[in-house]
Short mmCIF file of C-alpha atoms in Angstrom, two decimals:
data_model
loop_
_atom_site.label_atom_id
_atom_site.label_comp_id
_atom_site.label_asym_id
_atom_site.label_seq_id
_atom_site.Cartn_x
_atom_site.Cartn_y
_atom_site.Cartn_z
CA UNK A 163 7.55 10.15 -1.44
CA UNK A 164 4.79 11.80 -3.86
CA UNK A 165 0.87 10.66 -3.19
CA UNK A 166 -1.52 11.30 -5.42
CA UNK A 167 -5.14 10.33 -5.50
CA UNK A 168 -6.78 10.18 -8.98
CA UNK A 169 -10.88 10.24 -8.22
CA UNK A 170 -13.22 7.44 -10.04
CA UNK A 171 -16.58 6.43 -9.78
CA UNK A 172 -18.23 10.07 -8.95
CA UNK A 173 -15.63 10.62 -6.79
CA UNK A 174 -16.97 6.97 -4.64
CA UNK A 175 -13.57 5.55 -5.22
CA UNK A 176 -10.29 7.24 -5.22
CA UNK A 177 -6.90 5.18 -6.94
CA UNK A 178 -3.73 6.08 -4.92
CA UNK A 179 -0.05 6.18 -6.27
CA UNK A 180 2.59 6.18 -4.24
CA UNK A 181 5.69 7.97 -6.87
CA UNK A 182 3.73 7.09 -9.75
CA UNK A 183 3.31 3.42 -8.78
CA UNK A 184 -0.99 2.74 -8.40
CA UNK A 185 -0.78 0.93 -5.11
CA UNK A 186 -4.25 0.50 -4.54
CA UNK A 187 -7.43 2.26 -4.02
CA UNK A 188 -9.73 3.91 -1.22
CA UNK A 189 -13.25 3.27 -1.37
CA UNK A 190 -16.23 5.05 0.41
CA UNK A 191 -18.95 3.56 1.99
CA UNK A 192 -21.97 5.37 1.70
CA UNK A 193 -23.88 4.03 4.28
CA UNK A 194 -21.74 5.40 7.10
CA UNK A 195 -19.85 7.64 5.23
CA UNK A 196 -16.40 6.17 6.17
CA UNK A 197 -13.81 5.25 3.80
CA UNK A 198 -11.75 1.90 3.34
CA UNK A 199 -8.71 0.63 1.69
CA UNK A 200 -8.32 -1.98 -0.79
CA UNK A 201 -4.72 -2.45 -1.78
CA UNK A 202 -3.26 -4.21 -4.76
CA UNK A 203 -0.01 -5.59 -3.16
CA UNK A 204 0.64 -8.03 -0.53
CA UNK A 205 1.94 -7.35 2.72
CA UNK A 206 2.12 -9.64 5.88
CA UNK A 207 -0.45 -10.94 8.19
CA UNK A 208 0.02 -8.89 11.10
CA UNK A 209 -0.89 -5.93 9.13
CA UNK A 210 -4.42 -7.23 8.02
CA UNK A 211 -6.32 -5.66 10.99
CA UNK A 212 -5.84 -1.46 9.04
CA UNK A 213 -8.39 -3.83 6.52
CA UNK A 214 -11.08 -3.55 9.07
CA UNK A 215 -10.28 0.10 9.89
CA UNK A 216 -12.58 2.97 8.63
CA UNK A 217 -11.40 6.34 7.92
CA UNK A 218 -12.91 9.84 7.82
CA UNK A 219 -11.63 11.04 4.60
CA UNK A 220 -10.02 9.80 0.94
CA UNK A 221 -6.66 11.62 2.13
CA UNK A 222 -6.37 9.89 5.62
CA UNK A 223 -7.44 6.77 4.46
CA UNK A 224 -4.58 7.30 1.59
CA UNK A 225 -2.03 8.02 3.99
CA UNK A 226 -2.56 4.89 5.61
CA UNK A 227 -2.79 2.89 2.20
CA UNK A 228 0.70 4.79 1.62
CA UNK A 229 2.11 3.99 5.20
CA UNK A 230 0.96 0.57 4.80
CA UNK A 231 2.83 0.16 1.33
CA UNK A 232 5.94 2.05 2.44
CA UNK A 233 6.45 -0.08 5.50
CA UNK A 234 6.22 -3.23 3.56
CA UNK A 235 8.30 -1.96 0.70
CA UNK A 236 11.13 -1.21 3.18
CA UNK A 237 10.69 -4.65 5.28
CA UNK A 238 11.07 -6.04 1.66
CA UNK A 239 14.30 -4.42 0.63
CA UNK A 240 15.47 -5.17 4.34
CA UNK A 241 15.01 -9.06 3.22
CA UNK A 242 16.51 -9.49 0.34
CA UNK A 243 19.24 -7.13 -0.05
CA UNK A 244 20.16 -6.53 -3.75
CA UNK A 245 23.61 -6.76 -3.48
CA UNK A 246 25.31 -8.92 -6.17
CA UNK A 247 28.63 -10.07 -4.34
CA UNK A 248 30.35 -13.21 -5.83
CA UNK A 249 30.48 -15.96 -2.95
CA UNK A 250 33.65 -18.57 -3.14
CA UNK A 251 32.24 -21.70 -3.07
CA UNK A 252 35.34 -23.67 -3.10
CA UNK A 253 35.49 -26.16 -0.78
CA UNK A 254 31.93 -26.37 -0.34
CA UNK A 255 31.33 -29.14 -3.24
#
C-alpha cells in the first residue's frame, strides 16, 4: 500500500492516492479546524457514519480515507471473484 497526499487549495484541501489511484480527497474546515473526507468511490451504507467524523490532521484523516477504500476494495474482490472457470451447462437447458 503507498499513500500519498498531493496539497491543493493553499494547502485547504489535500487529494489522496492510494498506489497511484486518486481515491478521494480530505478537506479542512476552518472554522473548527478539523478535517473531513470526501471520497470519490462508493462503498456500502454501514460505512457512511466515518462521513460525519472529524479528524485532527490531513494524514489521519487520509488514513481513514485509505482504510475506508481498502476495506471496500477487498469486500469487493471477496464478491466477485475473478476467476474465469468454464461451467458445464449440459443438462441444464
Amino acid at each position: 500500500m503507498k499513500l500519498t497526499f498531493k496539497e491543493k487549495n493553499n494547502g485547504l484541501k489535500n487529494e489522496i492516492y492510494y498506489d497511484d489511484l486518486l481515491i478521494g480527497e480530505v478537506a479542512l474546515n476552518i472554522w473548527n479546524q478539523k478535517w473531513k473526507l470526501d471520497p470519490h468511490f462508493t462503498f456500502s451504507n454501514m460505512e457512511q457514519g466515518i462521513l460525519y467524523m472529524k479528524f485532527e490532521s490531513f494524514y489521519k484523516a487520509g488514513k481513514a480515507l485509505a482504510n475506508l477504500y481498502s476495506d471496500t476494495f477487498m469486500l469487493f474482490c471477496e464478491n466477485h471473484p475473478d476467476d474465469t472457470d468454464e461451467t458445464d451447462m449440459r443438462g441444464v437447458f
